[in-house]
Every structure is written in C-alpha cells, then in structure tokens.
C-alpha cells in the first residue's frame, strides 16, 4: 500500500505538472508565434473557460472518490457529468453572445472552452481510477495529453498562422485521446453495470452545494481578470496572464501534490481520527508558509530574468515584473483555499463551503473596479489576494468548527 501511495504521488504530481506546464505554454506559444493581440484574445477565452470548467465539473470529484459506502453508482456519476457538461457548454454560448465580443473572440472562447471541458469529461473517468488507488494512471494520462497539447499548438500556429484553427485542432486531438485511451483504461476499474442506490437526480441535488461552491471558487479569481479586460483592455489582461504563468505552475504543482492525500483525509475523517487530521492541517500550514517565503525570495532574485527568457519577443512584459511578488501571495492563498474546499467536502460541510466562497466573491466584486482604477493592472493582483484571502479565512473557520463537533468524542 505504501509503495502504491508513493507511486501515486510521484506519477500524479509529475504528470499533472507536465500537463499544466504544457497547457500554460499555450500562452507562451501564442505570444511568440501570433503576437500580443492574439494572446489578449486567448486570455479572455481562458478567463471564461475557467468558470465553465468549474460548472461542468460540479465540484463532484472529491465527493465521488470519498463515496466509500457506494451510495451512488458509477453510472450515476457518469450520467450526471454529461448533464453538467451540456449545461456548461450552453452557458458559455449565452455568455459569449450577451457580451460585445467580436466574431473571432467568440470562436476563441468557444473552442478554448471546449478544450477545457474535455478535462471535466475525463475527470469523472479519472475518479474511478483514483477510487481504485490508481491515480498514477491519471498522472501518466495527464502527462501524455500535455505533450499532445504543446505539439498541437506549436504545429498549428506554425502551419496555419491562425489561432482559431489551431484551437480547433487542439480540441479534436484532446477529445480523441480521452476517447481512445482514458475511457478504456478507466472502464476496467468502474462498475457501470451496477444498478440501485440513489439516482442521478438525487446525486445532482446532493452535490448542488458543491457545484455552487465550485462556480463561486473559480469566479473569485476570474472577477478581477474580467474587470481587467473590461476596464484596461485585452492586451493588458494578456500581460497579467503572462506574468502569472510561472507562478501558476508552482500553484498547480502544490495542489496536485495534495490530491493523492484526499482519500487519506477521507479515512481519517470517517474514522474520527482527530489527532491525525489536525496533524495534517498543521503540516499544511507550515508548508504554505515555506512556499510563500521560498516563492517571494525566488521571484525577487530571478523573476525579471525568468520573464526575459520566457518572453524574448515581447520585452514589454518585463515592465510588469513587480506583479510577481503579489502573485506569489495570491498563489499561497489559492492553494490554501483549494485544500480547505477539499477538506470541507470530505466533512460534508456544504453550508460552510458556500458561505466561505460567497464571502470571497463579495470581497473580489467590491475591490476589483476601484483597485484596477487606482493601481492599473496591479489592482487585479491585489483584488485577487483580497478575494481569495477572505475566502480562505472563512473556510478555515467553518472547518475548525466542524472538526470540533466531529472529533469531540476523540
């Protein structure tokens, strides 16, 4: 068991990190091969796609893998995902047309969102693998798809010089990979023939608070970016995303390092092992402090140099290098909030999840416009910190209250 856990941690972290490095490289490739204007179009598409992805995933992955009693069948999880995917896709279409976007911008939004929704499609299949303690397979799959993504964008832009056509190629190849590789591998670990238990409607209703939380959680970070594009324009939003890119890779690495331990925390919670659960929380806090210190020192010493290597064709990005410091703090807050959301899901503390995320969203909405107007693109970073910081503090408070009740007899 310990050997498999080490394998899970190694392959899932390495594969997921490779996937998101390659996914983040889309920004680099578009900037270098298509220019700042195309990168601005892509940045807007990324902002909308993030919200649609959270709606499609419905916040259900942690619920799925922690359903140790089998209250819902594997078929129910699968069918519910097709419903949420359809709803998210329709939501993307509606949002794109009620805003004054150009035809090219809408195509970028549609295709990039479609590409991201493939993650939600594969996510439910990956849930079967994680529940079977084979998240190492998930990591390998992510790694291969990351390479497919980077090659698709590189060759697409070099051969067609067209962002929309390149995104269409990206979408088709990723969908084909999930269909041909991911689904057959996961189907072997899923029991899709089992019937009984609660149905799809009951599952969607019980997870509705998780869907609301997932939507709110993504929206908190998206609100400052949305107003950045509306107030300052897509090019400056593109610069913000360019600077955030190396920090985001660190963020993804830390979050996916935690993923294999979700099942462990679920068992600690179910067994009412308060000592082990609190020890995990203390280790998490220490790791976040260490991450903040290391990240702050790293960007202070190497940040400008690193950006010059990443964006040799757009030296104007270097003017925004001071953004790196605040964005490291935003990353630490994001990791904390993400992990706390997972833990509250395990605790089935739905009320705390929603209220905590609502608090963060309210802070982001109130702060974004005045901070952007006062501090230009830097205001987007400070609004992100404020929103996610308030969210993390509220989530921690709800978790500690719930822990006190759960472990009272321990």
mmCIF file of C-alpha atoms in Angstrom:
data_model
loop_
_atom_site.group_PDB
_atom_site.id
_atom_site.type_symbol
_atom_site.label_atom_id
_atom_site.label_comp_id
_atom_site.label_asym_id
_atom_site.label_seq_id
_atom_site.Cartn_x
_atom_site.Cartn_y
_atom_site.Cartn_z
ATOM 1 C CA UNK A 1 0.000 0.000 0.000
ATOM 2 C CA UNK A 2 2.805 2.431 0.883
ATOM 3 C CA UNK A 3 4.577 1.575 -2.368
ATOM 4 C CA UNK A 4 1.446 2.309 -4.372
ATOM 5 C CA UNK A 5 0.934 5.594 -2.486
ATOM 6 C CA UNK A 6 4.472 6.689 -3.355
ATOM 7 C CA UNK A 7 3.847 5.714 -6.972
ATOM 8 C CA UNK A 8 0.555 7.640 -6.950
ATOM 9 C CA UNK A 9 2.191 10.770 -5.540
ATOM 10 C CA UNK A 10 5.128 10.606 -7.958
ATOM 11 C CA UNK A 11 3.249 9.923 -11.178
ATOM 12 C CA UNK A 12 0.203 12.076 -10.422
ATOM 13 C CA UNK A 13 2.273 15.090 -9.400
ATOM 14 C CA UNK A 14 4.775 14.745 -12.262
ATOM 15 C CA UNK A 15 2.132 14.018 -14.911
ATOM 16 C CA UNK A 16 -0.274 16.724 -13.758
ATOM 17 C CA UNK A 17 2.549 19.252 -13.532
ATOM 18 C CA UNK A 18 3.720 18.367 -17.041
ATOM 19 C CA UNK A 19 0.156 18.755 -18.326
ATOM 20 C CA UNK A 20 -0.272 22.195 -16.808
ATOM 21 C CA UNK A 21 3.198 23.324 -17.862
ATOM 22 C CA UNK A 22 2.298 22.384 -21.416
ATOM 23 C CA UNK A 23 -1.125 23.983 -21.029
ATOM 24 C CA UNK A 24 0.489 27.130 -19.652
ATOM 25 C CA UNK A 25 2.914 27.041 -22.579
ATOM 26 C CA UNK A 26 -0.042 27.863 -24.818
ATOM 27 C CA UNK A 27 0.286 31.436 -23.577
ATOM 28 C CA UNK A 28 4.000 31.476 -24.393
ATOM 29 C CA UNK A 29 3.484 29.956 -27.819
ATOM 30 C CA UNK A 30 0.628 32.258 -28.789
ATOM 31 C CA UNK A 31 2.587 35.304 -27.614
ATOM 32 C CA UNK A 32 5.704 34.284 -29.543
ATOM 33 C CA UNK A 33 4.055 32.968 -32.712
ATOM 34 C CA UNK A 34 0.876 35.065 -33.003
ATOM 35 C CA UNK A 35 1.569 38.275 -31.055
ATOM 36 C CA UNK A 36 0.192 40.253 -28.114
ATOM 37 C CA UNK A 37 -3.233 40.847 -29.659
ATOM 38 C CA UNK A 38 -3.876 37.124 -30.179
ATOM 39 C CA UNK A 39 -2.626 36.478 -26.648
ATOM 40 C CA UNK A 40 -5.171 39.010 -25.376
ATOM 41 C CA UNK A 41 -7.966 37.154 -27.193
ATOM 42 C CA UNK A 42 -6.773 33.904 -25.656
ATOM 43 C CA UNK A 43 -6.575 35.464 -22.166
ATOM 44 C CA UNK A 44 -10.265 36.401 -22.347
ATOM 45 C CA UNK A 45 -11.128 32.874 -23.504
ATOM 46 C CA UNK A 46 -9.135 31.415 -20.621
ATOM 47 C CA UNK A 47 -10.992 33.513 -18.054
ATOM 48 C CA UNK A 48 -14.410 32.359 -19.304
ATOM 49 C CA UNK A 49 -13.290 28.747 -19.786
ATOM 50 C CA UNK A 50 -12.158 28.507 -16.153
ATOM 51 C CA UNK A 51 -15.661 29.345 -14.905
ATOM 52 C CA UNK A 52 -17.323 26.959 -17.391
ATOM 53 C CA UNK A 53 -14.956 24.159 -16.369
ATOM 54 C CA UNK A 54 -15.846 24.554 -12.707
ATOM 55 C CA UNK A 55 -19.562 24.482 -13.542
ATOM 56 C CA UNK A 56 -19.178 21.334 -15.661
ATOM 57 C CA UNK A 57 -17.123 19.505 -13.026
ATOM 58 C CA UNK A 58 -19.817 20.393 -10.475
ATOM 59 C CA UNK A 59 -17.304 20.139 -7.623
ATOM 60 C CA UNK A 60 -18.008 16.403 -7.663
ATOM 61 C CA UNK A 61 -14.565 14.765 -7.920
ATOM 62 C CA UNK A 62 -13.751 14.773 -4.196
ATOM 63 C CA UNK A 63 -17.327 13.725 -3.401
ATOM 64 C CA UNK A 64 -17.010 10.855 -5.882
ATOM 65 C CA UNK A 65 -13.747 9.451 -4.541
ATOM 66 C CA UNK A 66 -14.824 9.848 -0.916
ATOM 67 C CA UNK A 67 -18.116 7.989 -1.519
ATOM 68 C CA UNK A 68 -16.631 4.939 0.201
ATOM 69 C CA UNK A 69 -20.021 3.409 1.002
ATOM 70 C CA UNK A 70 -21.115 3.421 -2.646
ATOM 71 C CA UNK A 71 -24.215 5.500 -2.027
ATOM 72 C CA UNK A 72 -24.266 6.391 -5.719
ATOM 73 C CA UNK A 73 -23.378 4.059 -8.579
ATOM 74 C CA UNK A 74 -20.602 4.677 -11.067
ATOM 75 C CA UNK A 75 -23.286 5.038 -13.743
ATOM 76 C CA UNK A 76 -24.895 7.863 -11.797
ATOM 77 C CA UNK A 77 -21.622 9.783 -11.626
ATOM 78 C CA UNK A 78 -21.093 9.326 -15.371
ATOM 79 C CA UNK A 79 -24.592 10.337 -16.478
ATOM 80 C CA UNK A 80 -24.605 13.350 -14.168
ATOM 81 C CA UNK A 81 -21.381 14.558 -15.777
ATOM 82 C CA UNK A 82 -22.914 14.528 -19.244
ATOM 83 C CA UNK A 83 -25.737 16.701 -17.920
ATOM 84 C CA UNK A 84 -23.379 19.233 -16.345
ATOM 85 C CA UNK A 85 -21.144 19.316 -19.432
ATOM 86 C CA UNK A 86 -24.129 20.183 -21.606
ATOM 87 C CA UNK A 87 -25.248 22.920 -19.229
ATOM 88 C CA UNK A 88 -21.756 24.449 -19.067
ATOM 89 C CA UNK A 89 -21.438 24.458 -22.845
ATOM 90 C CA UNK A 90 -24.770 26.225 -23.258
ATOM 91 C CA UNK A 91 -23.803 28.723 -20.566
ATOM 92 C CA UNK A 92 -20.618 29.560 -22.480
ATOM 93 C CA UNK A 93 -22.628 30.241 -25.654
ATOM 94 C CA UNK A 94 -25.093 32.501 -23.865
ATOM 95 C CA UNK A 95 -22.405 34.496 -22.038
ATOM 96 C CA UNK A 96 -20.406 34.996 -25.236
ATOM 97 C CA UNK A 97 -23.366 36.476 -27.070
ATOM 98 C CA UNK A 98 -24.651 38.759 -24.328
ATOM 99 C CA UNK A 99 -21.222 40.459 -24.201
ATOM 100 C CA UNK A 100 -19.968 42.667 -27.027
ATOM 101 C CA UNK A 101 -17.257 40.332 -28.325
ATOM 102 C CA UNK A 102 -16.079 40.150 -31.927
ATOM 103 C CA UNK A 103 -16.744 37.051 -34.040
ATOM 104 C CA UNK A 104 -13.094 35.984 -33.728
ATOM 105 C CA UNK A 105 -13.183 36.434 -29.951
ATOM 106 C CA UNK A 106 -16.307 34.297 -29.728
ATOM 107 C CA UNK A 107 -14.676 31.487 -31.720
ATOM 108 C CA UNK A 108 -11.639 31.629 -29.446
ATOM 109 C CA UNK A 109 -13.936 31.447 -26.415
ATOM 110 C CA UNK A 110 -15.978 28.531 -27.830
ATOM 111 C CA UNK A 111 -13.006 26.417 -28.884
ATOM 112 C CA UNK A 112 -10.801 27.040 -25.870
ATOM 113 C CA UNK A 113 -13.725 26.407 -23.518
ATOM 114 C CA UNK A 114 -14.485 23.193 -25.415
ATOM 115 C CA UNK A 115 -10.872 22.127 -24.956
ATOM 116 C CA UNK A 116 -11.053 22.794 -21.210
ATOM 117 C CA UNK A 117 -14.376 20.980 -20.878
ATOM 118 C CA UNK A 118 -12.588 17.845 -22.055
ATOM 119 C CA UNK A 119 -10.902 17.937 -18.645
ATOM 120 C CA UNK A 120 -14.305 17.667 -16.996
ATOM 121 C CA UNK A 121 -15.247 14.797 -19.300
ATOM 122 C CA UNK A 122 -12.108 12.854 -18.393
ATOM 123 C CA UNK A 123 -12.383 13.887 -14.734
ATOM 124 C CA UNK A 124 -15.272 11.529 -13.947
ATOM 125 C CA UNK A 125 -13.357 8.624 -15.518
ATOM 126 C CA UNK A 126 -10.259 9.581 -13.559
ATOM 127 C CA UNK A 127 -12.408 9.489 -10.430
ATOM 128 C CA UNK A 128 -12.920 5.750 -10.941
ATOM 129 C CA UNK A 129 -9.152 5.288 -11.153
ATOM 130 C CA UNK A 130 -8.493 7.394 -8.055
ATOM 131 C CA UNK A 131 -11.070 5.480 -6.045
ATOM 132 C CA UNK A 132 -9.267 2.283 -7.058
ATOM 133 C CA UNK A 133 -5.999 3.815 -5.747
ATOM 134 C CA UNK A 134 -4.604 4.050 -9.316
ATOM 135 C CA UNK A 135 -4.163 7.764 -9.632
ATOM 136 C CA UNK A 136 -0.723 7.023 -11.071
ATOM 137 C CA UNK A 137 -2.508 6.141 -14.314
ATOM 138 C CA UNK A 138 -4.230 9.522 -14.178
ATOM 139 C CA UNK A 139 -0.858 11.258 -13.884
ATOM 140 C CA UNK A 140 0.554 9.391 -16.877
ATOM 141 C CA UNK A 141 -2.540 10.273 -18.905
ATOM 142 C CA UNK A 142 -2.211 13.954 -17.999
ATOM 143 C CA UNK A 143 1.451 13.938 -18.974
ATOM 144 C CA UNK A 144 0.788 12.478 -22.416
ATOM 145 C CA UNK A 145 -2.089 14.883 -23.043
ATOM 146 C CA UNK A 146 0.150 17.764 -22.031
ATOM 147 C CA UNK A 147 2.654 16.831 -24.717
ATOM 148 C CA UNK A 148 -0.180 16.469 -27.239
ATOM 149 C CA UNK A 149 -1.387 19.952 -26.263
ATOM 150 C CA UNK A 150 2.014 21.630 -26.673
ATOM 151 C CA UNK A 151 2.673 19.961 -30.022
ATOM 152 C CA UNK A 152 -0.827 20.791 -31.296
ATOM 153 C CA UNK A 153 -0.454 24.499 -30.579
ATOM 154 C CA UNK A 154 3.119 24.707 -31.859
ATOM 155 C CA UNK A 155 2.467 22.940 -35.154
ATOM 156 C CA UNK A 156 -0.948 24.546 -35.558
ATOM 157 C CA UNK A 157 0.399 28.099 -35.298
ATOM 158 C CA UNK A 158 3.470 27.369 -37.406
ATOM 159 C CA UNK A 159 1.495 25.725 -40.208
ATOM 160 C CA UNK A 160 -1.740 27.739 -40.224
ATOM 161 C CA UNK A 161 -0.794 31.070 -38.565
ATOM 162 C CA UNK A 162 -4.404 31.062 -37.344
ATOM 163 C CA UNK A 163 -5.370 30.982 -33.640
ATOM 164 C CA UNK A 164 -8.938 29.786 -34.230
ATOM 165 C CA UNK A 165 -7.905 26.870 -36.457
ATOM 166 C CA UNK A 166 -5.136 25.950 -34.020
ATOM 167 C CA UNK A 167 -7.608 25.800 -31.132
ATOM 168 C CA UNK A 168 -9.891 23.597 -33.248
ATOM 169 C CA UNK A 169 -7.009 21.147 -33.775
ATOM 170 C CA UNK A 170 -6.227 21.263 -30.061
ATOM 171 C CA UNK A 171 -9.829 20.419 -29.195
ATOM 172 C CA UNK A 172 -10.119 17.492 -31.637
ATOM 173 C CA UNK A 173 -6.836 15.806 -30.650
ATOM 174 C CA UNK A 174 -7.508 16.027 -26.899
ATOM 175 C CA UNK A 175 -11.036 14.678 -27.297
ATOM 176 C CA UNK A 176 -9.714 11.797 -29.392
ATOM 177 C CA UNK A 177 -7.134 10.923 -26.727
ATOM 178 C CA UNK A 178 -9.728 10.747 -23.952
ATOM 179 C CA UNK A 179 -11.995 8.609 -26.121
ATOM 180 C CA UNK A 180 -9.303 6.176 -27.235
ATOM 181 C CA UNK A 181 -7.080 5.960 -24.137
ATOM 182 C CA UNK A 182 -8.609 7.393 -20.940
ATOM 183 C CA UNK A 183 -12.047 5.835 -21.153
ATOM 184 C CA UNK A 184 -10.921 2.238 -21.911
ATOM 185 C CA UNK A 185 -8.388 2.351 -19.042
ATOM 186 C CA UNK A 186 -10.906 3.726 -16.539
ATOM 187 C CA UNK A 187 -13.762 1.462 -17.648
ATOM 188 C CA UNK A 188 -11.840 -1.547 -16.312
ATOM 189 C CA UNK A 189 -11.967 -0.082 -12.787
ATOM 190 C CA UNK A 190 -15.562 1.158 -12.952
ATOM 191 C CA UNK A 191 -18.660 -0.903 -12.244
ATOM 192 C CA UNK A 192 -21.011 0.574 -14.824
ATOM 193 C CA UNK A 193 -23.335 -2.434 -14.676
ATOM 194 C CA UNK A 194 -24.268 -1.902 -11.044
ATOM 195 C CA UNK A 195 -27.757 -0.507 -10.506
ATOM 196 C CA UNK A 196 -29.694 0.560 -7.447
ATOM 197 C CA UNK A 197 -28.692 3.162 -4.925
ATOM 198 C CA UNK A 198 -29.700 6.776 -5.244
ATOM 199 C CA UNK A 199 -30.163 8.071 -8.790
ATOM 200 C CA UNK A 200 -28.719 10.851 -10.919
ATOM 201 C CA UNK A 201 -31.277 13.412 -9.778
ATOM 202 C CA UNK A 202 -30.510 12.723 -6.123
ATOM 203 C CA UNK A 203 -26.786 12.942 -6.822
ATOM 204 C CA UNK A 204 -27.113 16.294 -8.579
ATOM 205 C CA UNK A 205 -29.266 17.657 -5.790
ATOM 206 C CA UNK A 206 -26.922 16.498 -3.029
ATOM 207 C CA UNK A 207 -23.905 17.887 -4.883
ATOM 208 C CA UNK A 208 -25.650 21.137 -5.820
ATOM 209 C CA UNK A 209 -23.923 22.973 -2.954
ATOM 210 C CA UNK A 210 -20.618 21.626 -4.304
ATOM 211 C CA UNK A 211 -21.486 22.925 -7.764
ATOM 212 C CA UNK A 212 -22.327 26.315 -6.320
ATOM 213 C CA UNK A 213 -19.067 26.337 -4.365
ATOM 214 C CA UNK A 214 -17.039 25.264 -7.434
ATOM 215 C CA UNK A 215 -18.592 28.027 -9.523
ATOM 216 C CA UNK A 216 -18.030 30.618 -6.816
ATOM 217 C CA UNK A 217 -14.491 29.391 -6.145
ATOM 218 C CA UNK A 218 -13.426 29.872 -9.758
ATOM 219 C CA UNK A 219 -15.359 33.104 -10.131
ATOM 220 C CA UNK A 220 -13.474 34.724 -7.234
ATOM 221 C CA UNK A 221 -10.212 34.659 -9.195
ATOM 222 C CA UNK A 222 -11.952 35.361 -12.513
ATOM 223 C CA UNK A 223 -13.734 38.551 -11.394
ATOM 224 C CA UNK A 224 -10.548 40.692 -11.222
ATOM 225 C CA UNK A 225 -9.498 39.409 -14.651
ATOM 226 C CA UNK A 226 -12.915 40.057 -16.157
ATOM 227 C CA UNK A 227 -12.841 43.670 -14.989
ATOM 228 C CA UNK A 228 -9.217 43.977 -16.070
ATOM 229 C CA UNK A 229 -10.251 43.165 -19.650
ATOM 230 C CA UNK A 230 -13.339 45.384 -19.500
ATOM 231 C CA UNK A 231 -11.528 48.395 -17.966
ATOM 232 C CA UNK A 232 -7.947 48.108 -19.251
ATOM 233 C CA UNK A 233 -8.373 46.026 -22.413
ATOM 234 C CA UNK A 234 -7.451 42.516 -23.541
ATOM 235 C CA UNK A 235 -3.772 43.338 -24.155
ATOM 236 C CA UNK A 236 -3.148 44.301 -20.518
ATOM 237 C CA UNK A 237 -5.061 41.225 -19.390
ATOM 238 C CA UNK A 238 -2.696 39.279 -21.611
ATOM 239 C CA UNK A 239 0.295 40.839 -19.848
ATOM 240 C CA UNK A 240 -1.225 39.936 -16.474
ATOM 241 C CA UNK A 241 -1.600 36.313 -17.585
ATOM 242 C CA UNK A 242 1.949 36.311 -18.966
ATOM 243 C CA UNK A 243 3.403 37.337 -15.599
ATOM 244 C CA UNK A 244 1.127 34.973 -13.696
ATOM 245 C CA UNK A 245 2.209 31.990 -15.825
ATOM 246 C CA UNK A 246 5.356 30.891 -13.925
ATOM 247 C CA UNK A 247 3.606 31.403 -10.591
ATOM 248 C CA UNK A 248 0.625 29.358 -11.761
ATOM 249 C CA UNK A 249 2.896 26.391 -12.486
ATOM 250 C CA UNK A 250 4.035 26.463 -8.854
ATOM 251 C CA UNK A 251 0.411 26.678 -7.743
ATOM 252 C CA UNK A 252 -0.663 23.681 -9.807
ATOM 253 C CA UNK A 253 2.288 21.600 -8.617
ATOM 254 C CA UNK A 254 1.450 22.148 -4.949
ATOM 255 C CA UNK A 255 -2.275 21.491 -5.413
ATOM 256 C CA UNK A 256 -1.703 18.246 -7.281
ATOM 257 C CA UNK A 257 0.832 17.166 -4.697
ATOM 258 C CA UNK A 258 -2.080 17.213 -2.240
ATOM 259 C CA UNK A 259 -4.570 15.311 -4.455
ATOM 260 C CA UNK A 260 -3.359 11.758 -3.606
ATOM 261 C CA UNK A 261 -3.905 12.520 0.095
ATOM 262 C CA UNK A 262 -7.629 13.281 -0.326
ATOM 263 C CA UNK A 263 -8.505 9.636 0.239
ATOM 264 C CA UNK A 264 -6.229 9.575 3.322
ATOM 265 C CA UNK A 265 -8.015 12.584 4.828
ATOM 266 C CA UNK A 266 -11.359 10.949 4.000
ATOM 267 C CA UNK A 267 -10.382 7.871 6.014
ATOM 268 C CA UNK A 268 -9.102 9.999 8.918
ATOM 269 C CA UNK A 269 -12.412 11.848 8.957
ATOM 270 C CA UNK A 270 -14.560 8.709 8.731
ATOM 271 C CA UNK A 271 -12.510 7.003 11.485
ATOM 272 C CA UNK A 272 -12.785 10.139 13.656
ATOM 273 C CA UNK A 273 -9.002 10.267 13.927
ATOM 274 C CA UNK A 274 -8.751 13.847 15.126
ATOM 275 C CA UNK A 275 -5.071 13.602 16.034
ATOM 276 C CA UNK A 276 -4.123 12.600 12.502
ATOM 277 C CA UNK A 277 -6.444 15.128 10.885
ATOM 278 C CA UNK A 278 -5.151 18.066 12.939
ATOM 279 C CA UNK A 279 -1.562 16.967 12.296
ATOM 280 C CA UNK A 280 -2.303 17.147 8.580
ATOM 281 C CA UNK A 281 -3.675 20.686 8.978
ATOM 282 C CA UNK A 282 -0.568 21.809 10.860
ATOM 283 C CA UNK A 283 1.696 20.349 8.192
ATOM 284 C CA UNK A 284 -0.369 22.150 5.562
ATOM 285 C CA UNK A 285 0.047 25.488 7.344
ATOM 286 C CA UNK A 286 3.804 25.017 7.676
ATOM 287 C CA UNK A 287 4.098 24.079 4.003
ATOM 288 C CA UNK A 288 2.184 27.194 2.922
ATOM 289 C CA UNK A 289 4.427 29.495 4.957
ATOM 290 C CA UNK A 290 7.501 27.815 3.464
ATOM 291 C CA UNK A 291 6.003 28.159 -0.022
ATOM 292 C CA UNK A 292 5.378 31.887 0.462
ATOM 293 C CA UNK A 293 8.907 32.548 1.763
ATOM 294 C CA UNK A 294 10.597 30.498 -0.974
ATOM 295 C CA UNK A 295 8.408 31.948 -3.699
ATOM 296 C CA UNK A 296 8.946 35.545 -2.593
ATOM 297 C CA UNK A 297 12.706 35.116 -2.451
ATOM 298 C CA UNK A 298 12.716 33.293 -5.772
ATOM 299 C CA UNK A 299 10.824 35.948 -7.746
ATOM 300 C CA UNK A 300 12.830 38.754 -6.127
ATOM 301 C CA UNK A 301 16.102 37.184 -7.258
ATOM 302 C CA UNK A 302 15.142 35.521 -10.521
ATOM 303 C CA UNK A 303 11.743 36.909 -11.542
ATOM 304 C CA UNK A 304 12.772 39.526 -14.110
ATOM 305 C CA UNK A 305 15.435 37.235 -15.554
ATOM 306 C CA UNK A 306 12.925 34.404 -15.874
ATOM 307 C CA UNK A 307 10.379 36.579 -17.663
ATOM 308 C CA UNK A 308 13.055 37.749 -20.122
ATOM 309 C CA UNK A 309 13.703 34.107 -21.028
ATOM 310 C CA UNK A 310 10.006 33.241 -21.313
ATOM 311 C CA UNK A 311 9.093 36.269 -23.446
ATOM 312 C CA UNK A 312 12.115 37.236 -25.587
ATOM 313 C CA UNK A 313 9.882 38.627 -28.367
ATOM 314 C CA UNK A 314 7.763 40.806 -26.048
ATOM 315 C CA UNK A 315 10.169 42.694 -23.728
ATOM 316 C CA UNK A 316 7.315 44.981 -22.650
ATOM 317 C CA UNK A 317 6.189 42.167 -20.327
ATOM 318 C CA UNK A 318 9.225 42.952 -18.158
ATOM 319 C CA UNK A 319 7.616 46.252 -17.176
ATOM 320 C CA UNK A 320 5.134 44.198 -15.141
ATOM 321 C CA UNK A 321 7.733 42.071 -13.332
ATOM 322 C CA UNK A 322 6.829 43.647 -9.930
ATOM 323 C CA UNK A 323 3.495 41.776 -10.243
ATOM 324 C CA UNK A 324 5.330 38.564 -9.379
ATOM 325 C CA UNK A 325 5.551 39.347 -5.646
ATOM 326 C CA UNK A 326 1.820 39.893 -5.098
ATOM 327 C CA UNK A 327 1.012 36.940 -7.342
ATOM 328 C CA UNK A 328 3.093 34.606 -5.159
ATOM 329 C CA UNK A 329 0.928 35.653 -2.203
ATOM 330 C CA UNK A 330 -2.188 35.132 -4.344
ATOM 331 C CA UNK A 331 -0.927 31.633 -5.162
ATOM 332 C CA UNK A 332 -0.413 30.747 -1.495
ATOM 333 C CA UNK A 333 -3.951 31.936 -0.731
ATOM 334 C CA UNK A 334 -5.303 29.916 -3.675
ATOM 335 C CA UNK A 335 -3.593 26.712 -2.555
ATOM 336 C CA UNK A 336 -4.917 27.195 0.982
ATOM 337 C CA UNK A 337 -8.463 27.848 -0.211
ATOM 338 C CA UNK A 338 -8.402 24.888 -2.630
ATOM 339 C CA UNK A 339 -7.240 22.418 0.002
ATOM 340 C CA UNK A 340 -9.747 23.755 2.539
ATOM 341 C CA UNK A 341 -12.540 23.301 -0.007
ATOM 342 C CA UNK A 342 -11.497 19.657 -0.431
ATOM 343 C CA UNK A 343 -11.474 19.138 3.337
ATOM 344 C CA UNK A 344 -14.896 20.753 3.810
ATOM 345 C CA UNK A 345 -16.215 18.497 1.045
ATOM 346 C CA UNK A 346 -14.884 15.455 2.883
ATOM 347 C CA UNK A 347 -16.574 16.789 6.028
ATOM 348 C CA UNK A 348 -19.787 17.319 4.001
ATOM 349 C CA UNK A 349 -19.891 20.879 5.384
ATOM 350 C CA UNK A 350 -21.815 22.300 2.429
ATOM 351 C CA UNK A 351 -23.074 25.388 4.236
ATOM 352 C CA UNK A 352 -19.552 26.427 5.159
ATOM 353 C CA UNK A 353 -18.345 25.809 1.605
ATOM 354 C CA UNK A 354 -20.926 28.109 0.087
ATOM 355 C CA UNK A 355 -20.754 30.843 2.709
ATOM 356 C CA UNK A 356 -16.959 30.875 2.649
ATOM 357 C CA UNK A 357 -16.882 31.207 -1.128
ATOM 358 C CA UNK A 358 -19.615 33.840 -1.090
ATOM 359 C CA UNK A 359 -17.537 35.897 1.322
ATOM 360 C CA UNK A 360 -14.565 35.709 -1.029
ATOM 361 C CA UNK A 361 -16.667 36.570 -4.086
ATOM 362 C CA UNK A 362 -18.181 39.586 -2.338
ATOM 363 C CA UNK A 363 -14.701 40.844 -1.457
ATOM 364 C CA UNK A 364 -13.471 40.403 -5.054
ATOM 365 C CA UNK A 365 -16.521 42.151 -6.526
ATOM 366 C CA UNK A 366 -16.233 45.100 -4.162
ATOM 367 C CA UNK A 367 -12.490 45.517 -4.613
ATOM 368 C CA UNK A 368 -11.839 44.844 -8.314
ATOM 369 C CA UNK A 369 -13.029 48.027 -10.016
ATOM 370 C CA UNK A 370 -11.661 50.572 -7.501
ATOM 371 C CA UNK A 371 -8.308 48.761 -7.227
ATOM 372 C CA UNK A 372 -7.938 48.477 -11.012
ATOM 373 C CA UNK A 373 -8.682 52.158 -11.488
ATOM 374 C CA UNK A 374 -6.284 53.108 -8.706
ATOM 375 C CA UNK A 375 -3.381 50.744 -9.462
ATOM 376 C CA UNK A 376 -3.898 49.765 -13.117
ATOM 377 C CA UNK A 377 -3.154 46.074 -13.815
ATOM 378 C CA UNK A 378 -1.583 45.695 -10.347
ATOM 379 C CA UNK A 379 -5.059 46.233 -8.925
ATOM 380 C CA UNK A 380 -6.084 42.901 -10.414
ATOM 381 C CA UNK A 381 -3.447 41.139 -8.297
ATOM 382 C CA UNK A 382 -4.480 42.924 -5.092
ATOM 383 C CA UNK A 383 -8.172 42.242 -5.733
ATOM 384 C CA UNK A 384 -7.333 38.557 -6.245
ATOM 385 C CA UNK A 385 -5.419 38.438 -2.956
ATOM 386 C CA UNK A 386 -8.231 40.144 -1.086
ATOM 387 C CA UNK A 387 -10.950 37.916 -2.516
ATOM 388 C CA UNK A 388 -9.149 34.599 -2.051
ATOM 389 C CA UNK A 389 -7.696 35.656 1.300
ATOM 390 C CA UNK A 390 -11.151 36.383 2.720
ATOM 391 C CA UNK A 391 -12.369 33.097 1.245
ATOM 392 C CA UNK A 392 -9.565 31.056 2.854
ATOM 393 C CA UNK A 393 -10.051 32.618 6.297
ATOM 394 C CA UNK A 394 -13.800 31.950 6.209
ATOM 395 C CA UNK A 395 -13.320 28.352 5.016
ATOM 396 C CA UNK A 396 -10.808 27.645 7.783
ATOM 397 C CA UNK A 397 -13.190 28.980 10.402
ATOM 398 C CA UNK A 398 -16.008 26.712 9.189
ATOM 399 C CA UNK A 399 -13.686 23.695 9.038
ATOM 400 C CA UNK A 400 -12.432 24.167 12.600
ATOM 401 C CA UNK A 401 -15.999 24.423 13.907
ATOM 402 C CA UNK A 402 -16.950 21.248 12.042
ATOM 403 C CA UNK A 403 -13.822 19.442 13.296
ATOM 404 C CA UNK A 404 -14.681 20.311 16.878
ATOM 405 C CA UNK A 405 -18.016 18.510 16.504
ATOM 406 C CA UNK A 406 -16.592 15.544 14.557
ATOM 407 C CA UNK A 407 -13.741 14.826 16.941
ATOM 408 C CA UNK A 408 -15.464 15.773 20.182
ATOM 409 C CA UNK A 409 -15.507 12.160 21.363
ATOM 410 C CA UNK A 410 -11.927 11.512 20.223
#
